[in-house]
Amino acid sequence: MKTILVPQGGIIMMTTIISMDDTESASGLAYAAQRLRDGGLVAFPTETVYGLGANAYDQQAVTAVFAAKGRPQDNPLIVHIADLHMLDDFVEDFNETAQKLAAAFWPGPLTLVMKAKPGVLAEAVTAGLDSVGVRMPSHPVAIELIRLAGVPVAAPSANISGRPSPTQAQHVITDMEGKVDAIVDGGSCSVGLESTVVDVTQAIPMVLRPGGITPEQIAETVGSVEIDPAVLPAEAMQIEKPRSPGMKYRHYAPEAPMLVFIGEAENVVQAITAEAARQRSGGMKVALIASDETLQLVKSDIALRYGKRHEVKKFASGIFALLRKSDELNADIIICEGCADKGVGLAVMNRLFKASGFRIIKV
Ligand code: TXA
Ligand code: MG
């Protein structure tokens, strides 16, 4: 365990870094759980991305989560549970659809939006909605932390609002050191994209945010699924009141502007080659996030590979780290090769649309 002091406008706030690798990991986790129970903020690893946790019953703690992130108040938080019994206290309707999806995908990267029991959770968790998003993570550290805390844990991704989500402890340290009580370091997140958010309050479940569990998998389990039109870029810009409040904000964004190219591989390589050359001749430092195949063919200043072109899961698990890397290396512009929006590719493209501010070029 390592404690770091950071001056914050005159106040010194201590952030304890707890490593799951060292011999004190058990007592470190017990300490983190105690901090959660006491109203503290604890960042922890999940299989999707790192979360910034608070006791979901504690209004003051939950409000502090919004402050630490700089998160808009109207964007509700996901509540994390360690076992199904925890649902009884704050979920009104764990209906048949929800039960089937939970049986198939929990613990795992799926968030179910269900009707909440009124007046039980801290008000800020649901941001005034009558529903609540719930997830049982599969990461053993996350499950153990929630179990030890003994309370449901409200946790958004542990990044400063608008920045790429953290998939490594160092990302969390960069964004949250000095603003939270503890950061549990559990290594890299395996999925790398946030959970799939599904509204199960209606007869046909609707995907509000694509993620590690695909619409195809959901349809296989419950027969049918709809996808919120806000997920798809063309419509996304015209929707004024998206169903998932989080979808309307520019998100996951690196500091450098970003262009995403989609289409047939040959056309994409050609277009990226031309754009990279044009930007470089204008004196711009170009970061290229692309497949191994494309990077072999195109000159850039910073080459950031996500794997082979067909390795979409690898792309998903690496994309946020690559966006942060582009900033660290002071790229002036990021050029990115997109992927097909099928399966997990839908989630990857959804994040790229948002990270680029919808600067998508179809060639
Ligand atoms: O994988 C994840 O989901 C991660 C880890 C930490 O579990 N968490 C995460 O939280 O991504 P956050 O706050 O960054 O995203 C939560 C998303 C937002 O888009 C929010 O609007 C939506 O879930 N959401 C939460 N509660 C909702 C509700 N009651 N109705 C509709 N959307 C909801
Ligand atoms: Mg987030």
XYZ file of C-alpha atoms and ligand atoms in Angstrom:
397
model
C 0.000 0.000 0.000
C 1.356 3.402 -0.946
C -0.076 6.726 0.118
C 0.262 9.815 -2.025
C -0.300 13.392 -0.876
C -1.552 15.845 -3.429
C -2.162 19.532 -2.715
C -5.634 20.524 -3.952
C -6.318 24.233 -3.757
C -4.759 24.391 -0.304
C -6.321 21.135 0.945
C -4.190 18.028 0.967
C -6.104 14.913 -0.021
C -4.554 11.495 0.423
C -4.969 8.812 -2.186
C -3.955 5.320 -1.134
C -2.796 3.080 -3.967
C -3.560 -0.562 -3.231
C -1.804 -3.161 -5.362
C -3.402 -6.553 -5.831
C 0.030 -7.986 -6.584
C 1.674 -7.556 -3.211
C 1.405 -9.583 -0.017
C -0.813 -6.992 1.672
C -3.526 -7.229 -0.983
C -6.114 -8.799 1.355
C -5.777 -6.136 4.042
C -5.629 -3.479 1.323
C -8.953 -4.620 -0.069
C -10.488 -4.764 3.405
C -9.335 -1.170 3.932
C -10.873 -0.117 0.597
C -14.171 -1.789 1.529
C -14.163 0.035 4.860
C -13.582 3.341 3.111
C -16.588 2.628 0.861
C -18.794 1.860 3.869
C -17.615 5.071 5.531
C -18.612 7.247 2.566
C -15.240 7.361 0.818
C -14.470 7.113 -2.899
C -12.604 4.041 -4.122
C -11.551 3.338 -7.709
C -11.387 -0.353 -8.566
C -10.813 -2.637 -11.559
C -13.621 -4.405 -13.386
C -13.419 -6.576 -16.492
C -14.721 -3.636 -18.594
C -13.007 -0.470 -17.320
C -11.998 0.899 -13.898
C -14.921 2.195 -11.851
C -15.057 5.049 -9.346
C -17.107 3.589 -6.517
C -19.231 4.961 -3.694
C -21.828 3.444 -1.362
C -25.019 3.649 -3.460
C -27.096 4.433 -0.342
C -24.930 7.394 0.691
C -26.075 10.637 -0.934
C -22.986 12.590 0.128
C -20.585 9.962 -1.203
C -22.424 9.691 -4.507
C -22.442 13.472 -4.891
C -18.673 13.422 -4.338
C -18.314 10.983 -7.267
C -19.936 13.517 -9.599
C -17.622 16.236 -8.250
C -14.438 14.134 -8.647
C -15.296 13.364 -12.272
C -16.788 16.716 -13.180
C -19.815 14.720 -14.335
C -23.113 16.361 -15.338
C -25.728 15.780 -12.605
C -28.344 14.427 -15.022
C -26.271 11.376 -15.990
C -27.163 8.425 -13.727
C -24.658 5.928 -12.306
C -24.564 2.142 -12.624
C -25.017 0.232 -9.364
C -22.685 -2.758 -8.921
C -23.696 -5.826 -6.942
C -21.857 -8.955 -5.769
C -24.867 -11.299 -5.626
C -28.511 -11.367 -6.711
C -29.848 -10.870 -3.158
C -28.589 -7.301 -3.227
C -31.223 -6.556 -5.899
C -34.118 -7.133 -3.495
C -33.375 -3.964 -1.570
C -33.530 -1.433 -4.378
C -34.961 -3.003 -7.566
C -38.752 -2.977 -7.925
C -39.122 -5.318 -10.885
C -36.580 -8.038 -11.674
C -38.790 -9.301 -14.518
C -38.491 -12.400 -16.670
C -36.402 -10.717 -19.371
C -34.014 -9.388 -16.733
C -33.784 -12.784 -15.073
C -32.938 -14.519 -18.344
C -30.270 -11.960 -19.248
C -28.791 -12.033 -15.746
C -28.653 -15.831 -15.829
C -26.882 -15.742 -19.187
C -24.448 -12.836 -18.715
C -23.919 -12.126 -15.005
C -21.360 -11.820 -13.680
C -20.148 -9.963 -16.773
C -20.196 -6.808 -18.931
C -23.981 -6.284 -19.040
C -25.961 -3.530 -17.289
C -29.710 -4.001 -16.895
C -31.905 -0.903 -16.558
C -34.835 -1.851 -14.311
C -37.544 -0.094 -12.328
C -36.075 1.127 -9.024
C -37.771 1.013 -5.627
C -38.531 4.640 -4.871
C -36.583 6.411 -2.153
C -34.029 3.685 -1.386
C -30.899 4.583 -3.348
C -29.141 7.917 -2.961
C -31.071 10.285 -5.223
C -28.038 11.268 -7.299
C -27.508 7.639 -8.402
C -30.582 7.614 -10.631
C -30.425 11.326 -11.489
C -34.165 11.619 -10.893
C -35.177 8.702 -13.159
C -37.479 5.979 -11.824
C -35.139 3.309 -13.213
C -31.697 2.119 -12.170
C -28.864 0.480 -14.139
C -27.422 -2.567 -12.350
C -24.447 -4.748 -13.111
C -22.685 -7.705 -11.491
C -19.048 -7.466 -12.635
C -17.001 -10.622 -13.195
C -13.615 -9.246 -12.113
C -12.695 -11.126 -8.911
C -11.321 -7.965 -7.247
C -14.533 -6.047 -7.961
C -16.757 -8.842 -6.648
C -14.657 -9.260 -3.497
C -14.600 -5.509 -2.822
C -18.400 -5.193 -3.127
C -18.905 -8.306 -1.023
C -16.627 -6.961 1.722
C -18.280 -3.540 1.596
C -21.665 -5.233 2.003
C -23.475 -2.454 0.125
C -24.287 -1.916 -3.548
C -21.589 0.239 -5.122
C -22.508 3.068 -7.498
C -19.649 3.490 -9.961
C -19.167 5.372 -13.205
C -15.975 4.864 -15.187
C -13.065 6.313 -13.176
C -12.018 8.964 -15.709
C -12.466 12.712 -15.682
C -15.754 13.278 -17.489
C -15.230 13.339 -21.250
C -11.806 11.653 -21.218
C -11.203 8.103 -22.474
C -12.258 5.516 -19.886
C -9.403 4.049 -17.804
C -8.369 0.476 -18.570
C -5.184 0.508 -16.450
C -4.551 1.726 -12.904
C -2.119 4.339 -14.221
C -4.961 5.955 -16.213
C -6.948 6.279 -12.992
C -3.961 7.674 -11.121
C -3.503 10.290 -13.869
C -7.148 11.419 -13.666
C -8.057 10.841 -10.008
C -4.988 11.094 -7.774
C -5.705 13.554 -4.991
C -9.467 13.423 -5.621
C -10.316 9.978 -4.242
C -9.515 8.019 -1.088
C -8.095 4.900 -2.696
C -7.246 3.337 -6.045
C -7.125 -0.455 -6.236
C -4.628 -1.577 -8.882
C -5.741 -4.843 -10.462
C -3.852 -4.638 -13.748
C -5.367 -4.160 -17.210
C -9.084 -4.591 -17.909
C -9.754 -7.507 -20.258
C -12.833 -6.260 -22.152
C -11.613 -2.660 -22.335
C -14.979 -1.092 -23.253
C -17.804 -0.273 -20.848
C -20.673 -2.691 -20.323
C -23.598 -3.076 -22.678
C -26.511 -1.097 -21.198
C -29.914 -2.700 -21.866
C -33.286 -1.290 -20.872
C -35.445 -4.227 -19.795
C -38.402 -2.180 -18.558
C -40.224 -2.679 -21.870
C -41.484 -5.847 -23.575
C -38.597 -5.854 -26.068
C -35.248 -5.044 -24.469
C -33.395 -2.090 -25.937
C -29.633 -1.614 -26.121
C -28.914 1.945 -24.947
C -25.135 1.572 -25.096
C -23.329 -1.230 -26.989
C -20.509 -3.057 -25.195
C -18.894 -6.425 -24.618
C -22.192 -8.347 -24.804
C -23.495 -7.979 -28.357
C -27.104 -7.385 -29.517
C -26.839 -10.746 -31.276
C -26.115 -12.491 -27.942
C -29.041 -10.713 -26.279
C -31.443 -11.666 -29.073
C -30.325 -15.296 -28.774
C -31.180 -15.262 -25.080
C -34.527 -13.435 -25.045
C -35.749 -13.713 -28.639
C -35.558 -10.102 -29.748
C -33.730 -6.850 -29.125
C -33.902 -3.265 -30.305
C -31.011 -0.829 -30.574
C -31.508 2.766 -29.476
C -31.129 4.886 -32.632
C -28.768 7.146 -30.626
C -26.152 4.381 -30.897
C -25.948 4.902 -34.647
C -24.040 7.999 -35.713
C -26.252 9.433 -38.447
C -29.227 9.628 -36.128
C -27.223 10.337 -33.001
C -26.587 13.918 -33.968
C -30.274 14.627 -34.498
C -31.628 13.063 -31.316
C -32.495 15.699 -28.769
C -33.455 13.556 -25.815
C -31.585 10.254 -25.859
C -32.974 7.518 -23.574
C -29.596 6.953 -21.959
C -28.593 10.374 -20.678
C -24.885 9.581 -21.076
C -25.183 9.188 -24.838
C -25.576 12.877 -25.557
C -22.200 14.025 -24.285
C -18.907 14.111 -26.208
C -17.145 11.235 -24.595
C -14.013 9.149 -24.572
C -12.269 12.038 -26.266
C -8.516 12.455 -26.564
C -7.109 15.987 -26.511
C -6.004 15.843 -30.149
C -8.669 16.041 -32.858
C -9.434 12.706 -34.446
C -10.575 11.461 -37.853
C -11.973 7.958 -38.367
C -11.953 6.247 -41.766
C -14.353 3.424 -42.600
C -15.042 1.408 -45.747
C -13.326 -1.260 -47.848
C -9.826 -1.952 -46.506
C -8.112 -0.926 -49.740
C -9.954 2.398 -49.880
C -9.302 3.058 -46.210
C -5.547 2.469 -46.605
C -5.483 4.794 -49.603
C -7.432 7.539 -47.833
C -5.396 7.260 -44.632
C -2.144 7.401 -46.601
C -3.269 10.598 -48.330
C -4.587 12.223 -45.130
C -1.481 11.342 -43.086
C 0.802 12.752 -45.809
C -1.285 15.920 -46.079
C -1.259 16.507 -42.311
C 2.459 15.759 -41.998
C 3.381 18.119 -44.812
C 1.438 20.774 -42.897
C 3.760 20.184 -39.927
C 1.290 18.123 -37.875
C 2.497 15.266 -35.671
C 0.259 12.406 -36.779
C -0.731 9.477 -34.565
C -2.118 6.586 -36.553
C -4.306 4.052 -34.744
C -4.745 1.175 -37.147
C -4.422 -2.535 -37.854
C -1.044 -4.221 -38.343
C -1.847 -4.559 -42.031
C -2.470 -0.826 -42.498
C 0.485 0.259 -40.374
C 2.804 -1.714 -42.620
C 1.747 0.460 -45.524
C 1.275 3.978 -44.137
C 3.862 6.455 -42.781
C 3.015 8.297 -39.570
C 4.892 9.929 -36.682
C 3.358 7.690 -34.040
C 2.171 4.210 -35.004
C -0.308 2.667 -32.554
C -1.351 -0.845 -33.508
C -4.446 -2.615 -32.261
C -3.765 -6.036 -33.766
C -4.774 -7.723 -36.999
C -7.667 -6.205 -38.924
C -10.096 -8.988 -37.947
C -9.134 -8.920 -34.242
C -12.000 -6.702 -33.134
C -11.895 -7.834 -29.491
C -8.252 -6.787 -29.317
C -9.210 -3.436 -30.825
C -11.922 -3.075 -28.157
C -9.581 -3.875 -25.275
C -6.848 -1.524 -26.486
C -8.626 1.514 -27.930
C -8.890 3.673 -24.788
C -5.235 3.083 -23.883
C -4.235 4.016 -27.450
C -6.231 7.261 -27.284
C -4.503 8.179 -24.040
C -1.136 7.201 -25.539
C -1.712 9.593 -28.470
C -2.133 12.439 -26.003
C 0.887 11.410 -23.930
C 3.026 11.470 -27.057
C 1.665 14.899 -27.964
C 0.012 13.988 -31.229
C -1.471 16.991 -33.071
C -3.969 14.822 -34.869
C -5.145 11.211 -34.601
C -6.061 9.267 -37.715
C -7.881 6.040 -36.970
C -8.933 3.038 -39.007
C -12.475 2.001 -38.059
C -13.967 -1.475 -38.160
C -17.249 -3.093 -39.242
C -20.080 -2.280 -36.817
C -20.997 -5.933 -36.250
C -20.705 -7.816 -32.943
C -18.295 -6.061 -30.567
C -17.416 -3.819 -33.548
C -20.670 -1.924 -32.919
C -19.364 -0.901 -29.481
C -15.937 0.016 -30.864
C -17.470 2.193 -33.585
C -19.871 3.808 -31.103
C -16.867 4.908 -28.986
C -14.929 6.069 -32.052
C -17.891 8.137 -33.242
C -18.065 9.851 -29.879
C -14.299 10.212 -29.418
C -13.974 11.877 -32.808
C -16.958 14.158 -32.290
C -18.605 12.301 -35.216
C -15.771 13.020 -37.637
C -16.290 9.840 -39.639
C -15.164 9.579 -43.238
C -16.671 6.795 -45.311
C -14.523 5.920 -48.327
O -18.652 -1.169 -17.686
C -19.241 -0.238 -17.146
O -20.469 -0.048 -17.308
C -18.434 0.702 -16.263
C -17.881 -0.104 -15.097
C -17.204 0.736 -14.065
O -18.890 -0.883 -14.546
N -19.217 1.795 -15.818
C -19.594 2.796 -16.666
O -20.329 3.792 -16.051
O -19.317 2.815 -17.831
P -20.621 5.199 -16.733
O -21.238 6.015 -15.667
O -19.399 5.718 -17.345
O -21.740 4.903 -17.781
C -23.054 4.582 -17.366
C -23.998 4.627 -18.542
C -24.301 6.066 -18.940
O -24.395 6.146 -20.350
C -25.669 6.287 -18.260
O -26.405 7.292 -18.890
C -26.297 4.920 -18.400
O -25.231 4.021 -18.184
N -27.332 4.704 -17.372
C -27.164 4.521 -16.053
N -28.338 4.395 -15.426
C -29.289 4.504 -16.380
C -30.728 4.481 -16.376
N -31.406 4.343 -15.247
N -31.355 4.634 -17.544
C -30.672 4.783 -18.700
N -29.322 4.823 -18.773
C -28.640 4.698 -17.631
Mg -18.050 6.747 -18.499
